[in-house]
Coordinates of C-alpha atoms in Angstrom, one line a residue:
Chain A
M1 CA 0.0 0.0 0.0
A2 CA 2.8 2.4 0.8
G3 CA 4.5 1.5 -2.4
T4 CA 1.4 2.5 -4.4
I5 CA 1.2 5.9 -2.5
F6 CA 4.8 6.4 -3.2
R7 CA 4.4 5.8 -6.8
L8 CA 1.3 7.9 -7.2
L9 CA 3.1 10.9 -5.7
L10 CA 5.9 10.3 -8.0
T11 CA 3.7 10.1 -11.1
N12 CA 1.6 13.1 -9.9
T13 CA 4.7 15.3 -9.4
T14 CA 6.3 14.3 -12.6
S15 CA 3.1 14.9 -14.6
A16 CA 2.6 18.4 -13.1
H17 CA 6.2 19.6 -13.3
K18 CA 7.9 17.9 -16.2
N19 CA 11.4 19.2 -15.6
I20 CA 11.6 18.9 -11.9
T21 CA 11.5 15.4 -10.4
T22 CA 10.6 15.8 -6.7
I23 CA 9.9 12.7 -4.7
R24 CA 7.9 13.0 -1.5
S25 CA 7.8 10.0 0.7
I26 CA 5.1 9.4 3.4
N27 CA 6.0 7.6 6.5
T28 CA 3.3 5.0 6.8
G29 CA 4.5 2.9 9.7
T30 CA 4.0 -0.6 8.3
V31 CA 7.2 -2.0 6.8
F32 CA 7.0 -4.0 3.6
Y33 CA 10.7 -5.1 3.6
A34 CA 12.4 -7.6 5.9
A35 CA 14.0 -6.3 9.1
R36 CA 17.7 -5.6 9.2
K37 CA 19.8 -8.7 9.8
G38 CA 19.8 -9.6 13.5
T39 CA 16.9 -7.4 14.7
R40 CA 14.4 -10.1 15.0
A41 CA 16.9 -12.5 16.5
K42 CA 17.8 -9.9 19.1
A43 CA 14.1 -9.4 20.0
R44 CA 13.7 -13.2 20.3
A45 CA 16.7 -13.6 22.5
K46 CA 15.5 -10.8 24.8
K47 CA 12.2 -12.6 25.3
I48 CA 13.9 -15.8 26.7
Q49 CA 14.2 -15.6 30.5
V50 CA 17.5 -16.8 31.7
E51 CA 17.3 -18.9 34.9
V52 CA 19.3 -17.3 37.6
T53 CA 21.1 -19.9 39.7
K54 CA 22.0 -18.9 43.2
V55 CA 25.8 -18.8 43.7
G56 CA 27.0 -18.6 47.2
F57 CA 29.4 -16.0 48.6
I58 CA 32.7 -15.8 46.7
P59 CA 35.6 -13.9 48.3
H60 CA 36.8 -10.9 46.3
N61 CA 40.1 -12.5 45.2
Q62 CA 38.4 -15.6 43.8
R63 CA 35.8 -13.8 41.7
G64 CA 36.0 -14.2 37.9
R65 CA 37.8 -17.5 38.2
K66 CA 36.3 -20.5 36.5
V67 CA 35.5 -22.8 39.4
V68 CA 35.9 -26.5 38.5
K69 CA 33.9 -28.5 41.0
T70 CA 33.9 -32.2 41.1
V71 CA 30.6 -33.3 42.6
V72 CA 30.9 -36.5 44.6
N73 CA 27.9 -38.8 44.1
K74 CA 26.2 -39.0 47.5
H75 CA 23.9 -41.9 46.5
F76 CA 25.1 -45.0 48.3
S77 CA 26.3 -48.0 46.4
D78 CA 28.3 -50.9 47.6
E79 CA 27.6 -53.2 44.6
H80 CA 31.3 -53.5 43.9
K81 CA 32.2 -54.8 47.3
A82 CA 32.4 -58.5 48.2
I83 CA 30.1 -60.6 50.4
P84 CA 31.8 -61.8 53.6
I85 CA 32.6 -65.5 53.9
D86 CA 34.4 -65.6 57.2
D87 CA 32.9 -65.0 60.6
V88 CA 35.5 -62.4 61.6
Y89 CA 36.2 -59.7 59.1
P90 CA 37.0 -56.0 58.7
M91 CA 33.8 -54.2 57.5
K92 CA 35.5 -51.9 55.1
Y93 CA 36.3 -54.5 52.5
Y94 CA 32.8 -56.0 52.4
K95 CA 29.2 -55.0 51.8
W96 CA 27.5 -53.2 54.7
V97 CA 25.8 -55.4 57.2
V98 CA 22.0 -55.0 56.9
Y99 CA 20.3 -55.3 60.3
T100 CA 16.6 -55.7 61.1
A101 CA 15.3 -52.7 62.9
E102 CA 15.0 -54.6 66.1
D103 CA 18.6 -55.9 65.9
A104 CA 19.9 -52.4 65.2
V105 CA 18.1 -51.0 68.2
K106 CA 19.5 -53.8 70.4
A107 CA 23.0 -53.1 69.1
H108 CA 22.6 -49.4 70.1
Q109 CA 21.3 -50.5 73.5
E110 CA 24.5 -52.5 73.9
T111 CA 26.8 -49.5 73.4
H112 CA 24.6 -47.2 75.5
H113 CA 24.4 -49.7 78.4
P114 CA 25.1 -48.2 81.9
T115 CA 28.5 -50.0 81.9
M116 CA 29.5 -48.4 78.6
F117 CA 28.2 -45.0 77.5
N118 CA 25.7 -44.9 80.4
A119 CA 22.9 -43.3 78.3
P120 CA 20.1 -45.8 78.3
D121 CA 17.5 -43.2 77.3
A122 CA 19.3 -41.6 74.4
F123 CA 17.4 -40.8 71.2
I124 CA 17.4 -43.1 68.1
F125 CA 17.5 -41.2 64.9
A126 CA 16.5 -42.6 61.5
K127 CA 18.7 -41.2 58.8
I128 CA 16.8 -41.6 55.6
E129 CA 18.3 -40.8 52.1
F130 CA 16.1 -40.1 49.1
N131 CA 16.3 -39.9 45.3
M132 CA 14.7 -36.6 44.6
T133 CA 14.4 -37.0 40.9
G134 CA 10.9 -36.0 39.6
I135 CA 8.9 -37.4 36.8
K136 CA 11.4 -35.9 34.3
Q137 CA 15.0 -36.9 34.7
T138 CA 16.2 -33.3 34.7
R139 CA 13.7 -31.9 37.2
F140 CA 14.0 -32.5 40.9
M141 CA 11.8 -32.3 44.0
D142 CA 12.3 -29.4 46.4
S143 CA 12.8 -29.8 50.1
F144 CA 9.6 -30.5 51.9
T145 CA 8.4 -30.5 55.5
R146 CA 6.0 -33.2 56.9
L147 CA 4.4 -33.9 60.2
S148 CA 3.6 -37.5 61.1
L149 CA 2.2 -39.1 64.2
L150 CA 4.2 -42.2 65.3
P151 CA 2.2 -45.0 67.0
H152 CA 4.5 -45.2 70.0
P153 CA 5.2 -41.7 71.4
F154 CA 8.3 -40.9 73.4
P155 CA 9.3 -37.9 75.5
R156 CA 10.9 -35.1 73.6
E157 CA 12.3 -31.8 75.0
E158 CA 10.3 -29.5 72.7
E159 CA 6.8 -28.3 73.5
R160 CA 4.2 -27.3 71.1
T161 CA 1.3 -24.9 71.5
I162 CA -1.9 -25.6 69.7
L163 CA -5.0 -23.4 69.4
A164 CA -8.2 -25.3 68.6
F165 CA -11.5 -23.7 67.5
C166 CA -14.8 -25.6 67.8
K167 CA -18.4 -25.3 68.9
G168 CA -19.8 -27.3 71.8
A169 CA -18.6 -27.5 75.4
E170 CA -18.0 -31.3 75.3
L171 CA -15.8 -31.0 72.2
I172 CA -13.8 -28.2 73.8
K173 CA -13.1 -30.4 76.9
E174 CA -12.2 -33.4 74.7
L175 CA -9.7 -31.3 72.8
Q176 CA -8.1 -29.9 76.0
D177 CA -7.6 -33.5 77.1
A178 CA -6.2 -34.5 73.7
G179 CA -3.4 -31.9 74.1
A180 CA -4.5 -28.5 72.8
T181 CA -3.1 -25.7 74.9
V182 CA -6.2 -23.5 74.3
A183 CA -9.5 -24.8 73.0
G184 CA -12.7 -22.8 72.6
G185 CA -15.2 -21.1 70.4
T186 CA -16.4 -17.6 69.8
D187 CA -15.1 -16.4 73.2
I188 CA -11.5 -17.0 72.1
I189 CA -12.2 -15.2 68.8
K190 CA -13.3 -12.2 70.9
K191 CA -10.1 -12.4 73.0
I192 CA -8.0 -12.4 69.8
Q193 CA -9.7 -9.4 68.5
D194 CA -9.2 -7.6 71.9
G195 CA -5.6 -8.7 72.0
Q196 CA -5.7 -10.9 75.1
I197 CA -4.6 -14.0 73.1
K198 CA -1.7 -13.5 70.7
L199 CA -1.7 -15.7 67.7
F200 CA 2.0 -15.8 67.1
E201 CA 2.6 -17.6 70.4
Y202 CA 0.9 -20.7 69.0
D203 CA 2.6 -23.1 66.6
Y204 CA -0.5 -24.6 65.1
V205 CA -4.1 -23.4 64.7
V206 CA -6.8 -26.0 64.0
A207 CA -10.5 -25.6 63.6
H208 CA -13.8 -27.5 63.1
P209 CA -15.7 -26.6 59.9
N210 CA -18.8 -25.5 61.9
I211 CA -16.9 -22.6 63.4
L212 CA -15.3 -21.5 60.1
T213 CA -17.8 -18.7 59.4
D214 CA -17.0 -17.1 62.8
L215 CA -13.3 -17.3 62.1
V216 CA -13.6 -15.2 58.9
P217 CA -13.5 -11.8 60.7
I218 CA -10.0 -12.6 62.1
R219 CA -8.7 -14.0 58.8
G220 CA -6.6 -11.0 58.3
L221 CA -5.0 -11.4 61.7
M222 CA -4.3 -15.1 61.1
K223 CA -3.0 -14.8 57.6
K224 CA -0.9 -18.0 57.0
R225 CA -2.3 -19.7 60.1
F226 CA -5.9 -19.7 58.9
P227 CA -7.2 -23.3 58.9
N228 CA -7.6 -24.9 55.5
V229 CA -8.1 -28.4 54.2
R230 CA -4.9 -28.2 52.1
S231 CA -2.5 -27.8 55.0
G232 CA -4.5 -30.3 57.1
T233 CA -5.6 -27.9 59.8
L234 CA -9.3 -27.9 58.9
D235 CA -11.1 -31.2 59.6
P236 CA -14.3 -32.4 61.3
N237 CA -12.2 -35.0 63.2
L238 CA -10.5 -32.4 65.4
K239 CA -9.4 -34.8 68.2
E240 CA -7.2 -36.7 65.8
L241 CA -5.7 -33.5 64.4
V242 CA -4.9 -32.1 67.9
K243 CA -3.2 -35.4 68.8
K244 CA -1.2 -35.3 65.6
F245 CA 0.0 -31.8 65.9
A246 CA 0.7 -32.1 69.6
G247 CA 2.6 -35.4 69.5
G248 CA 3.6 -35.7 65.9
I249 CA 7.2 -35.4 64.7
Q250 CA 8.0 -32.7 62.2
Y251 CA 10.8 -33.3 59.8
K252 CA 12.2 -31.5 56.8
V253 CA 13.7 -33.5 53.9
I254 CA 16.5 -31.2 52.6
K255 CA 17.8 -31.6 49.1
D256 CA 21.5 -31.3 48.7
E257 CA 22.8 -28.1 47.0
A258 CA 25.6 -29.7 45.1
Q259 CA 23.6 -32.7 44.0
P260 CA 19.9 -31.9 43.6
S261 CA 18.9 -35.6 43.2
F262 CA 20.0 -36.4 46.7
G263 CA 17.9 -35.6 49.8
S264 CA 18.2 -36.6 53.4
V265 CA 16.6 -36.2 56.8
E266 CA 17.4 -37.2 60.4
V267 CA 14.2 -38.0 62.3
P268 CA 14.0 -39.1 66.0
V269 CA 12.0 -42.3 66.0
G270 CA 12.3 -43.4 69.6
R271 CA 14.4 -43.7 72.7
L272 CA 16.7 -46.6 73.7
N273 CA 14.6 -47.4 76.7
M274 CA 11.7 -48.4 74.5
E275 CA 11.0 -51.9 73.2
P276 CA 12.9 -52.6 69.9
K277 CA 9.6 -53.7 68.4
Q278 CA 7.9 -50.4 69.2
V279 CA 10.8 -48.5 67.6
A280 CA 10.5 -50.7 64.5
E281 CA 6.8 -49.9 64.2
N282 CA 7.6 -46.2 64.5
I283 CA 10.1 -46.5 61.7
G284 CA 7.5 -48.4 59.6
K285 CA 4.9 -45.7 60.1
L286 CA 7.4 -42.9 59.2
L287 CA 8.4 -44.6 56.0
K288 CA 4.8 -45.2 55.0
D289 CA 4.1 -41.5 55.7
V290 CA 6.9 -40.4 53.4
Q291 CA 5.5 -42.4 50.5
A292 CA 2.7 -39.9 50.2
V293 CA 5.0 -37.4 48.5
R294 CA 6.6 -39.9 46.3
P295 CA 7.1 -38.8 42.7
K296 CA 5.2 -41.0 40.2
R297 CA 8.1 -42.6 38.3
D298 CA 10.1 -45.8 38.2
G299 CA 13.0 -46.3 40.5
L300 CA 13.7 -46.0 44.1
F301 CA 12.5 -43.1 46.2
V302 CA 14.0 -44.1 49.6
T303 CA 17.5 -45.3 48.8
R304 CA 18.9 -46.0 52.3
C305 CA 17.9 -46.0 55.9
L306 CA 20.4 -45.8 58.8
L307 CA 19.8 -45.9 62.5
V308 CA 22.0 -43.5 64.5
S309 CA 22.2 -42.9 68.2
P310 CA 24.4 -40.2 69.7
P311 CA 26.8 -40.1 71.5
S312 CA 27.8 -43.2 69.5
T313 CA 29.1 -42.5 66.0
E314 CA 27.9 -45.9 64.7
Q315 CA 25.6 -46.0 61.7
L316 CA 23.7 -49.2 61.4
M317 CA 22.0 -49.8 58.1
I318 CA 18.5 -51.3 58.0
D319 CA 16.4 -52.5 55.1
P320 CA 13.6 -49.9 54.6
F321 CA 11.8 -52.2 52.0
V322 CA 10.5 -54.4 54.8
F323 CA 8.1 -51.6 55.6
V324 CA 7.4 -50.1 52.2
D325 CA 7.5 -51.1 48.5
R326 CA 10.7 -50.6 46.5
T327 CA 8.9 -49.1 43.5
L328 CA 5.5 -47.7 42.7
S329 CA 2.9 -50.1 41.6
K330 CA 1.9 -49.9 37.9
E331 CA -1.6 -48.5 38.5
V332 CA -0.5 -45.5 40.6
Q333 CA 2.1 -44.6 37.9
D334 CA -0.4 -44.7 35.0
D335 CA -2.8 -42.5 36.9
S336 CA -0.7 -39.4 36.6
D337 CA 0.1 -39.1 32.9
D338 CA -0.9 -35.5 32.8
E339 CA 1.1 -34.4 35.8
D340 CA 4.0 -32.1 34.9
E341 CA 5.7 -31.6 38.2
P342 CA 5.5 -33.4 41.5
V343 CA 3.7 -31.3 44.1
A344 CA 5.3 -31.3 47.5
A345 CA 2.7 -31.7 50.3
T346 CA 3.0 -29.7 53.5
A347 CA 1.3 -30.8 56.7
Chain B
M1 CA 25.0 -57.2 -2.1
F2 CA 26.9 -60.5 -2.0
G3 CA 28.5 -59.3 1.3
L4 CA 31.6 -61.2 0.6
R5 CA 34.3 -60.8 3.1
A6 CA 38.0 -61.2 2.3
S7 CA 41.0 -61.2 4.6
V8 CA 44.0 -59.3 3.6
M9 CA 47.1 -61.4 4.5
K10 CA 50.6 -60.2 4.6
S11 CA 52.4 -60.0 1.3
A12 CA 53.0 -63.5 -0.1
I13 CA 56.8 -63.4 -0.1
I14 CA 58.3 -66.8 0.6
V15 CA 60.6 -66.4 3.6
P16 CA 62.5 -69.0 5.7
T17 CA 60.4 -70.2 8.7
M18 CA 62.8 -68.8 11.3
F19 CA 61.8 -65.2 10.3
S20 CA 58.0 -65.8 10.1
Q21 CA 56.2 -64.6 13.2
Q22 CA 52.6 -64.7 14.1
T23 CA 50.9 -61.4 13.6
R24 CA 47.2 -61.1 14.3
N25 CA 46.1 -58.1 12.2
T26 CA 42.9 -59.3 10.5
F27 CA 41.0 -56.6 8.6
I28 CA 37.5 -57.5 7.6
L29 CA 36.7 -56.1 4.1
R30 CA 33.7 -56.1 1.8
R31 CA 33.9 -56.0 -2.0
R32 CA 32.2 -53.0 -3.4
W33 CA 31.3 -54.6 -6.8
P34 CA 30.1 -58.2 -6.9
P35 CA 32.5 -60.6 -8.6
P36 CA 31.3 -62.6 -11.7
L37 CA 29.6 -65.9 -11.1
H38 CA 30.7 -69.2 -12.7
K39 CA 29.5 -72.8 -12.9
K40 CA 30.7 -75.4 -10.5
G41 CA 33.9 -76.7 -11.8
G42 CA 33.7 -74.3 -14.7
K43 CA 36.0 -71.7 -16.0
V44 CA 36.6 -68.9 -13.4
P45 CA 36.3 -65.6 -15.3
K46 CA 39.1 -63.1 -15.1
M47 CA 38.5 -60.5 -12.4
K48 CA 38.8 -56.9 -13.4
G49 CA 40.1 -53.9 -11.5
R50 CA 36.8 -53.0 -10.0
H51 CA 36.6 -56.4 -8.3
F52 CA 39.6 -55.5 -6.2
V53 CA 38.0 -52.5 -4.7
Y54 CA 37.2 -53.1 -1.0
D55 CA 35.4 -51.2 1.8
L56 CA 36.7 -51.6 5.4
V57 CA 34.1 -53.3 7.7
E58 CA 36.2 -53.8 10.8
D59 CA 39.7 -53.6 12.0
T60 CA 40.0 -56.4 14.6
S61 CA 43.2 -54.9 16.1
V62 CA 41.4 -51.9 17.5
K63 CA 38.5 -53.8 19.0
K64 CA 38.7 -54.3 22.8
K65 CA 39.4 -57.9 23.8
P66 CA 36.9 -59.3 26.3
D67 CA 38.0 -60.3 29.8
I68 CA 38.8 -64.0 30.1
R69 CA 37.8 -66.5 32.7
I70 CA 40.4 -68.5 34.6
V71 CA 40.1 -71.3 37.2
L72 CA 42.4 -71.3 40.2
N73 CA 44.1 -74.7 40.7
Q74 CA 45.5 -74.0 44.2
F75 CA 44.9 -71.8 47.3
V76 CA 46.0 -68.2 46.5
E77 CA 46.2 -65.8 49.4
G78 CA 43.8 -62.8 49.0
V79 CA 42.2 -64.1 45.9
G80 CA 40.6 -67.5 46.3
T81 CA 40.8 -71.3 46.6
T82 CA 40.9 -74.3 44.2
G83 CA 38.1 -74.1 41.8
D84 CA 37.3 -70.4 42.1
V85 CA 36.5 -68.8 38.7
L86 CA 37.9 -65.3 38.1
T87 CA 37.1 -62.9 35.3
L88 CA 40.1 -60.8 34.6
H89 CA 41.8 -58.6 31.9
L90 CA 43.8 -60.7 29.5
N91 CA 47.3 -59.5 30.4
K92 CA 46.6 -59.5 34.2
A93 CA 45.3 -63.0 34.1
Y94 CA 48.2 -64.3 32.1
E95 CA 51.0 -62.5 34.0
N96 CA 49.7 -63.0 37.5
F97 CA 48.0 -66.3 37.4
I98 CA 48.6 -68.5 34.4
L99 CA 52.3 -67.9 34.0
P100 CA 53.1 -68.6 37.6
G101 CA 51.0 -71.7 37.4
L102 CA 48.3 -70.6 39.9
A103 CA 45.4 -70.9 37.5
V104 CA 44.4 -72.4 34.1
Y105 CA 42.0 -71.3 31.4
A106 CA 38.3 -71.9 32.2
N107 CA 37.4 -74.5 29.6
P108 CA 34.9 -77.2 30.4
E109 CA 37.6 -79.8 31.1
N110 CA 39.4 -77.6 33.6
L111 CA 36.2 -76.5 35.3
E112 CA 35.3 -80.2 35.8
K113 CA 38.8 -81.0 37.0
Y114 CA 39.0 -78.3 39.7
K115 CA 35.3 -78.3 40.6
T116 CA 34.7 -77.3 44.2
Y117 CA 32.5 -79.1 46.7
E118 CA 30.8 -77.4 49.7
K119 CA 32.5 -79.6 52.3
R120 CA 35.9 -80.2 50.9
P121 CA 38.7 -81.0 53.3
L122 CA 41.0 -78.0 54.0
E123 CA 44.3 -78.1 52.2
E124 CA 47.3 -78.4 54.5
N125 CA 49.4 -75.4 55.4
T126 CA 46.8 -73.0 54.1
H127 CA 44.4 -70.7 55.9
S128 CA 40.7 -71.6 56.2
S129 CA 39.8 -68.8 53.7
P130 CA 41.8 -66.6 51.2
F131 CA 41.0 -63.5 53.2
V132 CA 42.0 -64.7 56.6
K133 CA 45.5 -63.3 56.3
R134 CA 44.2 -59.8 55.5
T135 CA 41.9 -59.9 58.5
M136 CA 44.7 -61.1 60.8
D137 CA 47.0 -58.3 59.6
C138 CA 44.2 -55.7 60.3
L139 CA 43.5 -57.1 63.7
H140 CA 47.2 -57.3 64.6
R141 CA 47.7 -53.6 63.8
L142 CA 44.5 -52.6 65.6
V143 CA 44.6 -50.9 69.1
L144 CA 41.1 -51.4 70.3
R145 CA 39.6 -48.7 72.4
V146 CA 37.1 -50.2 74.8
T147 CA 34.9 -47.3 76.1
M148 CA 33.6 -48.1 79.5
S149 CA 31.7 -46.0 82.0
N150 CA 33.4 -43.7 84.5
S151 CA 30.6 -43.8 87.0
E152 CA 28.9 -47.2 86.9
P153 CA 30.8 -50.3 88.2
W154 CA 31.6 -52.8 85.5
T155 CA 33.3 -56.1 84.8
L156 CA 34.7 -56.6 81.3
Q157 CA 32.5 -59.1 79.3
P158 CA 32.9 -60.5 75.8
W159 CA 29.9 -58.5 74.6
H160 CA 31.6 -55.3 75.6
L161 CA 34.5 -56.2 73.4
K162 CA 32.1 -57.3 70.6
A163 CA 30.4 -53.8 70.7
S164 CA 33.8 -52.1 70.7
F165 CA 35.0 -54.1 67.7
R166 CA 31.8 -53.2 65.9
K167 CA 32.4 -49.5 66.6
S168 CA 35.9 -49.8 65.3
G169 CA 34.8 -51.5 62.1
F170 CA 35.2 -55.2 62.7
V171 CA 32.6 -57.9 62.8
V172 CA 33.7 -60.2 65.6
P173 CA 31.1 -62.6 67.2
E174 CA 31.2 -63.2 71.0
S175 CA 32.1 -66.8 70.5
A176 CA 35.4 -65.9 68.7
I177 CA 36.7 -63.7 71.6
E178 CA 38.9 -65.2 74.3
M179 CA 39.1 -63.1 77.4
P180 CA 42.3 -62.4 79.3
P181 CA 43.0 -64.8 82.3
V182 CA 42.4 -62.0 84.9
Q183 CA 39.0 -60.4 85.3
I184 CA 39.2 -56.6 84.6
K185 CA 36.9 -54.5 86.8
G186 CA 36.3 -50.8 87.0
P187 CA 36.0 -47.9 86.8
D188 CA 39.7 -47.9 87.9
P189 CA 42.1 -45.0 87.4
N190 CA 45.0 -47.5 87.4
L191 CA 43.8 -48.7 84.0
L192 CA 44.6 -45.4 82.4
D193 CA 48.1 -46.2 81.1
K194 CA 47.8 -49.9 80.8
E195 CA 47.0 -52.3 78.0
F196 CA 46.1 -55.9 77.6
Y197 CA 45.3 -58.3 74.8
V198 CA 42.5 -60.6 73.8
T199 CA 42.6 -63.5 71.4
V200 CA 40.3 -63.6 68.4
T201 CA 39.7 -66.9 66.7
I202 CA 38.8 -66.7 62.9
N203 CA 36.8 -69.4 61.4
K204 CA 37.4 -71.5 64.5
K205 CA 41.0 -72.1 63.4
E206 CA 43.3 -69.1 63.1
K207 CA 44.1 -67.1 66.3
V208 CA 45.3 -63.6 66.5
H209 CA 46.0 -61.3 69.5
V210 CA 44.4 -57.9 69.6
R211 CA 45.7 -55.1 71.9
C212 CA 43.0 -53.4 74.0
R213 CA 42.9 -50.2 76.0
I214 CA 40.1 -49.1 78.4
Y215 CA 38.9 -45.6 77.9
H216 CA 36.8 -44.2 80.7
W217 CA 33.8 -42.3 79.3
A218 CA 32.3 -39.4 81.1
A219 CA 29.8 -37.1 79.3
G220 CA 30.5 -33.4 79.3
Q221 CA 33.0 -31.7 81.7
E222 CA 34.6 -34.7 83.2
Q223 CA 36.0 -36.0 79.9
L224 CA 39.6 -37.1 79.8
P225 CA 42.0 -34.8 78.0
F226 CA 42.5 -35.5 74.3
E227 CA 45.4 -37.8 73.5
E228 CA 46.7 -37.4 70.0
S229 CA 47.5 -40.7 68.1
Y230 CA 47.1 -42.8 71.2
W231 CA 47.7 -45.9 69.2
K232 CA 51.2 -45.0 68.4
K233 CA 52.3 -44.8 72.0
P234 CA 53.1 -48.0 73.8
K235 CA 51.7 -48.6 77.3
Q236 CA 52.5 -50.8 80.2
P237 CA 51.0 -54.3 80.3
L238 CA 48.1 -54.7 82.7
I239 CA 48.6 -58.4 83.3
P240 CA 52.3 -59.5 83.9
E241 CA 51.8 -62.8 82.0
Q242 CA 50.9 -60.9 78.9
A243 CA 54.0 -58.6 79.0
E244 CA 56.1 -60.8 76.7
V245 CA 53.5 -61.0 73.9
L246 CA 52.7 -57.3 74.2
Q247 CA 56.3 -56.3 73.6
K248 CA 56.4 -57.9 70.2
F249 CA 53.5 -55.8 68.8
P250 CA 54.4 -53.2 66.2
Y251 CA 54.1 -49.5 66.9
Q252 CA 54.1 -46.9 64.1
N253 CA 57.0 -44.5 64.4
E254 CA 56.3 -40.8 63.8

């Protein structure tokens, strides 16, 4: 179109003034020729968002250098080691001894006996290692926090404050028995609004659905703490919830910075003065709880499980696949064909 | 394509046998143009220039040779006993086992000849297992730290030692431990600079002495001061009868 206008002007001018050839061009805006080489490529490159990877602190005299980092694979493998044939042998040349959970607890009880370390009520920690690869090989899970109630509780030093909302005097009393620090209904809501009860003092806030409408006025004050189904704080079965939040064990599976496919956690699962069978049941429940956030792909999720008990530095390996399956069953895998990324659950 | 493969041999110069050496340098080739056919027993047509044009299929000298299997014909320390089949690199197998006569190639006849049975009688003058010597050397060098309580009264039992071995990285069942002749009781400050030895029996046959030292454990403030490289410093014998044996133990010099 511009071309035609251009030509028309030219012809008009030449017809009117035959000796003078004046060319007037109009700036039309639309371009009928290709862009200069590199312009469109430049615009395309600008559109691509570069992923910014967090680099830790680098001292001033080491900046600008190309850092060559060799990443050690933290995933455990002793496939190349031999199986022991003698009854007495040094452990470093052979495959790790795999204990049952009960035997491992008994072994720790030996070293912590009053005649040896003299700590018969020490904690037993379960060190669990994970393969954090997601559905795609190049995408990994993030660190996640979970809370699980173990069947055999044991005394821990930390204390948790729970605020429970519900309607009904009997329910309130039940909840107070179950372990809520403060339980109540509309009277507590008023106290919060007045300022007598401070929300930040409480670790967890749980509520019954029937009182939800009354909680809405103080939603702004509660912000993150507002009970919702997704985080597990809103449930008709309040008694179970209070027990879970009061006595449950919170643990955070942290993925390794250098190797994102590796994640680990150290969870207290009991004390050495408990029965080994009870500790084994605790470990079983913990492993089953972790399976809920498992990515839907082939391969192992839990790679290794060790039992550790300070002040001893011993790490006794147990077989976690006694309690859980090694790989996902076929049906569960096929269910999630549309899922793009694994969603980490928070409880 | 006919897919005919021809081997290129070395040039057909007739040389006396003392100069001919074996060279394995087979090249696998393929003719690019098919050669002319002829009847059985009939006249072979003359081949033209194009029939001698070849394409290289494989150069066998650059292909990696697979590991070979060999069978041990005697007890070899640190490796195995009669009848054990090893898979090794060619050169290593030949230099270290076949040439010294410790093993033979694993063909069916040899496998049958040196076949092992579960309950075969132990060969004389050999250890009960190929790895016993290594275990004995490790235990001989070890200075076992037996951590006992500083507050509770105790008498040294085999299970204390078993737990201490496990902490130090050795699997030693209680039945394999032979306690010293004198009972050791504590907590006793006299035990601080003394050491004794226990006897460990491997596979119910071989015996080895292991030096032990008692460490009194107290949590927190009452802990003993840190002793650097305690295993390099010799100590006095706790039991006089054991003094002679304890003197012969090696100590690493700094």
